[in-house]
Amino acid sequence: MTHTSTHRVRRVAGMVSTDDIIPARYKHMHTDPKLLAPHLFEAYLPGFVDTVQPGDAIVSDSVFGIGSSREQAVSTLLANGIGLVIAPRFGRILFRNCWNLALPAIETDTDRLTEGMTISLDLGRGEIRCEGTTLSTFPKPPPLLLEMISQGGLLSRVKTRVPGE
């Protein structure tokens, strides 16, 4: 199975917490990601949500997803069509939640990835490319994570392995 995809780069600057992704006041009001979606980066990047296109890649220049372990941060990204997150470092719990929900989270240098650029991600080769040029490399994800992406996340993967599900 191929693990390639194309994305438009959307840059975010500085350390981004899970409360920056989805403000805490909404996390307890709604559990439906579609109801949380309009509040993506509401206080951190006002108006950002209105410019998101399906498949966009969030690219951070610092630590992304520090803070609480609530799954809503990742589900809100997904509800807005975000297809990839790239950062030099991630909050560990958000990193795992991304992969568990089938959102690739790539730790690599982001200096060469500019706002609006169209990039190609090759998970199987561990490369990010633009117009044939390799811009960044990263360790290839282990087969289990690639399977989880292909199967729609951890829960979907488990359901395919449990009889009667």
Coordinates of N, CA and C in Angstrom, one line a residue:
M1 N 0.8 -1.2 0.0 CA 0.0 0.0 0.0 C 0.9 1.2 0.0
T2 N 0.5 2.2 -0.8 CA 1.2 3.5 -0.8 C 0.8 4.4 0.3
H3 N 1.7 5.2 0.8 CA 1.5 6.1 1.9 C 1.9 7.5 1.5
T4 N 1.4 8.0 0.3 CA 1.8 9.3 -0.1 C 0.6 10.2 -0.1
S5 N 0.8 11.5 0.1 CA -0.3 12.4 0.0 C 0.2 13.8 -0.3
T6 N -0.6 14.7 -0.7 CA -0.3 16.1 -1.0 C -1.0 17.0 -0.2
H7 N -0.3 18.1 0.3 CA -0.9 19.1 1.2 C -0.4 20.5 1.0
R8 N -1.3 21.4 1.3 CA -0.9 22.9 1.3 C -0.4 23.2 2.7
V9 N 0.8 23.9 2.8 CA 1.4 24.2 4.1 C 0.6 25.4 4.7
R10 N 0.3 25.3 6.0 CA -0.3 26.4 6.8 C 0.6 26.5 8.0
R11 N 1.3 27.6 8.1 CA 2.3 27.8 9.2 C 1.7 28.3 10.4
V12 N 2.1 27.9 11.6 CA 1.8 28.4 12.9 C 3.1 28.7 13.6
A13 N 3.2 29.8 14.3 CA 4.4 30.2 15.0 C 4.3 30.0 16.5
G14 N 5.5 29.7 17.0 CA 5.6 29.6 18.5 C 5.1 28.3 19.0
M15 N 5.2 28.1 20.3 CA 4.7 26.9 21.0 C 3.2 26.9 20.9
V16 N 2.6 25.9 20.5 CA 1.1 25.8 20.3 C 0.6 24.7 21.3
S17 N -0.3 25.2 22.2 CA -0.8 24.2 23.2 C -2.1 23.7 22.7
T18 N -2.6 22.6 23.3 CA -3.9 22.1 22.9 C -5.0 23.1 23.2
D19 N -4.8 24.0 24.1 CA -5.8 25.1 24.4 C -5.8 26.1 23.3
D20 N -4.6 26.3 22.6 CA -4.6 27.1 21.4 C -5.3 26.5 20.2
I21 N -5.2 25.2 20.1 CA -5.9 24.5 19.0 C -7.4 24.6 19.2
I22 N -7.9 24.2 20.4 CA -9.3 24.3 20.7 C -9.4 24.9 22.1
P23 N -10.0 26.1 22.3 CA -10.0 26.7 23.6 C -10.8 25.8 24.6
A24 N -10.3 25.7 25.8 CA -10.8 24.8 26.9 C -12.3 25.0 27.1
R25 N -12.8 26.2 27.0 CA -14.2 26.5 27.3 C -15.1 25.7 26.4
Y26 N -14.6 25.2 25.2 CA -15.5 24.5 24.3 C -15.4 23.0 24.5
K27 N -14.3 22.5 25.1 CA -14.0 21.1 25.2 C -15.1 20.4 26.1
H28 N -15.7 21.1 27.0 CA -16.7 20.5 27.9 C -18.1 20.7 27.4
M29 N -18.3 21.6 26.5 CA -19.6 22.0 26.0 C -20.0 21.0 24.9
H30 N -19.1 20.5 24.1 CA -19.4 19.7 23.0 C -18.4 18.5 22.9
T31 N -18.9 17.4 22.5 CA -18.0 16.2 22.2 C -18.0 15.9 20.7
D32 N -19.0 16.5 20.0 CA -19.0 16.3 18.5 C -18.0 17.2 17.8
P33 N -17.0 16.6 17.1 CA -16.0 17.4 16.5 C -16.5 18.5 15.5
K34 N -17.7 18.2 14.9 CA -18.3 19.1 14.0 C -18.7 20.4 14.7
L35 N -19.1 20.3 15.9 CA -19.5 21.4 16.7 C -18.3 22.2 17.2
L36 N -17.2 21.5 17.4 CA -15.9 22.1 17.8 C -15.2 22.8 16.7
A37 N -15.4 22.3 15.5 CA -14.6 22.7 14.3 C -14.6 24.2 14.1
P38 N -15.6 25.0 14.2 CA -15.6 26.4 14.0 C -14.7 27.2 15.0
H39 N -14.2 26.5 16.0 CA -13.4 27.2 17.1 C -11.9 26.9 17.0
L40 N -11.5 26.2 15.9 CA -10.1 25.9 15.7 C -9.3 27.1 15.7
F41 N -8.3 27.2 16.6 CA -7.3 28.3 16.7 C -8.0 29.6 16.9
E42 N -9.2 29.6 17.5 CA -10.1 30.8 17.7 C -9.4 32.0 18.3
A43 N -8.7 31.8 19.4 CA -8.0 32.9 20.1 C -6.6 33.0 19.6
Y44 N -6.0 31.9 19.2 CA -4.6 31.9 18.8 C -4.4 32.5 17.4
L45 N -5.2 32.1 16.4 CA -5.1 32.7 15.1 C -6.6 33.0 14.6
P46 N -7.1 34.1 15.1 CA -8.5 34.5 14.7 C -8.6 34.5 13.1
G47 N -9.7 33.9 12.7 CA -10.0 33.8 11.3 C -9.4 32.7 10.5
F48 N -8.4 32.0 11.1 CA -7.7 30.9 10.5 C -8.7 29.8 10.0
V49 N -9.7 29.5 10.8 CA -10.6 28.4 10.4 C -11.3 28.7 9.1
D50 N -11.5 30.0 8.8 CA -12.2 30.4 7.5 C -11.4 30.2 6.3
T51 N -10.1 29.9 6.5 CA -9.2 29.8 5.3 C -8.7 28.4 5.1
V52 N -9.1 27.5 6.0 CA -8.7 26.1 5.9 C -9.3 25.4 4.7
Q53 N -8.5 24.6 4.0 CA -8.9 23.8 2.9 C -8.7 22.3 3.2
P54 N -9.5 21.4 2.7 CA -9.3 20.0 3.0 C -7.9 19.5 2.6
G55 N -7.3 18.8 3.5 CA -5.9 18.3 3.3 C -4.8 19.2 3.7
D56 N -5.1 20.4 4.2 CA -4.1 21.3 4.6 C -3.2 20.6 5.6
A57 N -1.9 21.1 5.6 CA -0.9 20.6 6.6 C -0.6 21.7 7.6
I58 N -0.8 21.5 8.9 CA -0.4 22.5 9.9 C 1.1 22.2 10.1
V59 N 1.9 23.3 9.9 CA 3.4 23.2 10.1 C 3.8 24.2 11.1
S60 N 4.4 23.7 12.2 CA 4.8 24.6 13.3 C 6.3 24.7 13.3
D61 N 6.7 25.9 13.8 CA 8.2 26.1 14.0 C 8.7 25.8 15.3
S62 N 7.8 25.3 16.2 CA 8.2 25.0 17.6 C 7.5 23.7 18.1
V63 N 7.3 23.6 19.4 CA 6.6 22.5 19.9 C 5.1 22.6 19.6
F64 N 4.5 21.6 19.2 CA 3.1 21.6 18.8 C 2.3 20.6 19.7
G65 N 1.2 21.1 20.3 CA 0.3 20.3 21.1 C 0.7 20.0 22.5
I66 N 1.4 21.0 23.1 CA 1.7 20.8 24.6 C 0.4 21.0 25.4
G67 N 0.4 20.5 26.6 CA -0.8 20.8 27.4 C -1.6 19.6 27.7
S68 N -2.9 19.8 27.8 CA -3.8 18.7 28.2 C -3.8 17.5 27.2
S69 N -4.3 16.4 27.7 CA -4.3 15.2 26.9 C -5.7 15.0 26.2
R70 N -6.5 16.0 26.2 CA -7.8 15.8 25.6 C -7.7 15.5 24.1
E71 N -8.5 14.5 23.7 CA -8.5 14.1 22.3 C -9.2 15.2 21.4
Q72 N -9.9 16.1 21.9 CA -10.7 17.1 21.1 C -9.7 17.9 20.3
A73 N -8.5 18.2 20.7 CA -7.6 19.0 19.9 C -7.4 18.3 18.5
V74 N -7.1 17.0 18.5 CA -6.9 16.3 17.3 C -8.2 16.1 16.5
S75 N -9.3 15.8 17.2 CA -10.5 15.6 16.4 C -11.0 16.9 15.8
T76 N -10.7 18.1 16.4 CA -11.0 19.4 15.9 C -10.2 19.7 14.6
L77 N -8.9 19.3 14.6 CA -8.1 19.4 13.4 C -8.7 18.6 12.3
L78 N -9.0 17.3 12.6 CA -9.6 16.5 11.6 C -10.9 17.0 11.1
A79 N -11.8 17.5 12.0 CA -13.1 18.0 11.6 C -13.0 19.2 10.6
N80 N -11.8 19.8 10.6 CA -11.6 20.9 9.7 C -10.9 20.5 8.4
G81 N -10.6 19.2 8.3 CA -10.0 18.7 7.1 C -8.5 18.7 7.1
I82 N -7.9 19.0 8.3 CA -6.4 19.0 8.3 C -6.0 17.5 8.1
G83 N -5.0 17.4 7.2 CA -4.5 16.1 6.8 C -3.2 15.7 7.3
L84 N -2.5 16.6 7.9 CA -1.1 16.3 8.3 C -0.7 17.4 9.3
V85 N 0.2 17.1 10.3 CA 0.8 18.0 11.2 C 2.3 17.8 11.2
I86 N 3.1 18.8 11.0 CA 4.5 18.7 11.0 C 5.1 19.7 12.0
A87 N 6.0 19.2 12.8 CA 6.6 20.1 13.8 C 8.0 19.6 14.2
P88 N 8.9 20.4 14.7 CA 10.2 19.9 15.2 C 10.0 19.0 16.4
R89 N 8.9 19.3 17.2 CA 8.6 18.5 18.4 C 7.1 18.6 18.7
F90 N 6.6 17.5 19.3 CA 5.2 17.5 19.7 C 5.1 17.2 21.2
G91 N 4.0 17.7 21.8 CA 3.6 17.1 23.1 C 3.3 15.7 22.8
R92 N 3.8 14.8 23.7 CA 3.8 13.4 23.5 C 2.4 12.8 23.4
I93 N 1.5 13.3 24.3 CA 0.1 12.8 24.2 C -0.6 13.2 23.0
L94 N -0.5 14.4 22.5 CA -1.1 14.8 21.3 C -0.5 14.0 20.1
F95 N 0.8 13.8 20.1 CA 1.4 13.0 19.1 C 0.8 11.6 19.0
R96 N 0.6 11.0 20.1 CA -0.1 9.6 20.1 C -1.5 9.8 19.6
N97 N -2.2 10.8 20.1 CA -3.6 11.0 19.7 C -3.7 11.2 18.2
C98 N -2.8 11.9 17.6 CA -2.8 12.1 16.2 C -2.8 10.8 15.5
W99 N -1.8 10.0 15.8 CA -1.7 8.7 15.1 C -2.9 7.8 15.4
N100 N -3.4 7.8 16.7 CA -4.5 7.0 17.0 C -5.8 7.3 16.2
L101 N -5.9 8.6 15.8 CA -7.0 9.1 15.0 C -6.7 9.2 13.6
A102 N -5.6 8.6 13.1 CA -5.2 8.5 11.7 C -4.8 9.9 11.1
L103 N -4.2 10.8 11.9 CA -3.7 12.0 11.5 C -2.2 11.9 11.6
P104 N -1.4 11.8 10.5 CA 0.0 11.8 10.6 C 0.6 13.0 11.3
A105 N 1.5 12.7 12.2 CA 2.2 13.7 13.0 C 3.7 13.5 12.7
I106 N 4.3 14.4 12.0 CA 5.7 14.1 11.6 C 6.6 15.1 12.4
E107 N 7.6 14.5 13.0 CA 8.7 15.3 13.7 C 9.8 15.5 12.8
T108 N 10.1 16.7 12.4 CA 11.2 17.0 11.5 C 11.4 18.5 11.5
D109 N 12.5 18.9 10.9 CA 12.8 20.3 10.7 C 11.8 20.9 9.8
T110 N 11.3 22.1 10.1 CA 10.3 22.8 9.3 C 10.7 24.0 8.6
D111 N 12.0 24.4 8.7 CA 12.5 25.7 8.2 C 12.2 25.9 6.7
R112 N 12.3 24.8 5.9 CA 12.1 25.0 4.4 C 10.7 24.9 4.0
L113 N 9.7 24.7 4.9 CA 8.3 24.6 4.5 C 7.7 25.9 4.7
T114 N 7.2 26.6 3.6 CA 6.7 27.9 3.7 C 5.2 28.0 3.5
E115 N 4.6 29.0 4.0 CA 3.1 29.2 3.9 C 2.7 29.1 2.5
G116 N 1.6 28.3 2.3 CA 1.0 28.1 1.0 C 1.7 27.2 0.0
M117 N 2.9 26.7 0.3 CA 3.6 25.8 -0.5 C 2.8 24.4 -0.6
T118 N 2.9 23.8 -1.7 CA 2.3 22.5 -1.9 C 3.4 21.4 -1.7
I119 N 3.2 20.5 -0.7 CA 4.2 19.5 -0.4 C 3.6 18.1 -0.7
S120 N 4.5 17.2 -0.9 CA 4.2 15.8 -1.0 C 4.8 15.1 0.2
L121 N 4.0 14.3 0.9 CA 4.5 13.5 2.0 C 4.6 12.0 1.5
D122 N 5.7 11.4 1.8 CA 5.8 10.0 1.5 C 6.2 9.3 2.8
L123 N 5.2 8.8 3.5 CA 5.4 8.2 4.8 C 6.3 6.9 4.7
G124 N 6.2 6.2 3.6 CA 7.0 5.0 3.4 C 8.5 5.2 3.2
R125 N 8.8 6.4 2.7 CA 10.2 6.8 2.5 C 10.7 7.7 3.5
G126 N 9.8 8.3 4.3 CA 10.3 9.3 5.3 C 10.7 10.6 4.6
E127 N 9.9 11.1 3.7 CA 10.3 12.3 2.9 C 9.2 13.3 2.8
I128 N 9.6 14.6 2.8 CA 8.7 15.6 2.4 C 9.3 16.3 1.2
R129 N 8.5 16.4 0.1 CA 9.1 17.0 -1.1 C 8.2 18.1 -1.6
C130 N 8.9 18.9 -2.4 CA 8.1 20.0 -3.2 C 8.8 20.1 -4.5
E131 N 8.0 19.9 -5.6 CA 8.4 20.0 -7.0 C 9.7 19.2 -7.2
G132 N 9.7 17.9 -6.7 CA 10.8 17.0 -6.9 C 12.0 17.2 -6.0
T133 N 12.0 18.2 -5.2 CA 13.1 18.4 -4.3 C 12.7 18.0 -2.9
T134 N 13.6 17.2 -2.3 CA 13.4 16.8 -0.9 C 13.7 17.9 0.1
L135 N 12.7 18.3 0.8 CA 12.8 19.5 1.7 C 13.2 19.0 3.1
S136 N 12.7 17.8 3.5 CA 12.9 17.3 4.9 C 12.8 15.8 4.9
T137 N 13.5 15.2 5.8 CA 13.4 13.7 5.9 C 13.1 13.5 7.4
F138 N 12.5 12.3 7.7 CA 12.2 11.9 9.0 C 12.2 10.4 9.1
P139 N 12.3 9.8 10.3 CA 12.3 8.4 10.4 C 11.0 7.8 9.9
K140 N 11.1 6.8 9.1 CA 9.9 6.2 8.6 C 9.1 5.6 9.8
P141 N 7.8 5.9 9.8 CA 6.9 5.3 10.8 C 6.9 3.8 10.8
P142 N 6.8 3.2 12.0 CA 6.8 1.7 12.0 C 5.6 1.2 11.3
P143 N 5.6 -0.1 10.8 CA 4.5 -0.7 10.1 C 3.1 -0.5 10.9
L144 N 3.1 -0.7 12.2 CA 1.9 -0.6 12.9 C 1.2 0.8 12.7
L145 N 2.0 1.9 12.7 CA 1.4 3.2 12.5 C 0.9 3.4 11.1
L146 N 1.7 2.8 10.1 CA 1.2 2.9 8.8 C -0.1 2.2 8.6
E147 N -0.2 1.0 9.2 CA -1.5 0.3 9.2 C -2.6 1.1 9.8
M148 N -2.3 1.7 10.9 CA -3.4 2.5 11.6 C -3.9 3.6 10.7
I149 N -2.9 4.3 10.0 CA -3.3 5.4 9.1 C -4.2 4.8 8.0
S150 N -3.8 3.7 7.4 CA -4.5 3.0 6.3 C -5.9 2.6 6.7
Q151 N -6.0 2.2 8.0 CA -7.3 1.6 8.5 C -8.2 2.6 9.2
G152 N -7.8 3.9 9.2 CA -8.6 5.0 9.8 C -8.4 5.2 11.3
G153 N -7.3 4.7 11.8 CA -7.0 5.0 13.2 C -7.0 3.7 14.0
L154 N -6.6 3.8 15.3 CA -6.5 2.7 16.2 C -7.8 2.0 16.4
L155 N -8.9 2.7 16.7 CA -10.2 2.1 17.0 C -10.6 1.3 15.8
S156 N -10.5 1.8 14.6 CA -10.9 1.1 13.4 C -10.1 -0.2 13.2
R157 N -8.8 0.0 13.5 CA -7.9 -1.2 13.3 C -8.3 -2.3 14.3
V158 N -8.6 -1.9 15.5 CA -9.0 -2.9 16.5 C -10.3 -3.6 16.1
K159 N -11.3 -2.8 15.6 CA -12.6 -3.4 15.2 C -12.4 -4.4 14.1
T160 N -11.4 -4.2 13.2 CA -11.2 -5.2 12.1 C -10.6 -6.5 12.7
R161 N -10.0 -6.4 13.8 CA -9.4 -7.6 14.4 C -10.3 -8.3 15.4
V162 N -11.3 -7.7 15.9 CA -12.2 -8.3 16.9 C -13.4 -8.9 16.2
P163 N -13.6 -10.2 16.4 CA -14.7 -10.9 15.7 C -16.1 -10.3 16.1
G164 N -16.9 -10.1 15.2 CA -18.3 -9.6 15.4 C -18.3 -8.1 15.4
E165 N -17.3 -7.4 15.3 CA -17.3 -5.9 15.3 C -17.4 -5.4 13.9

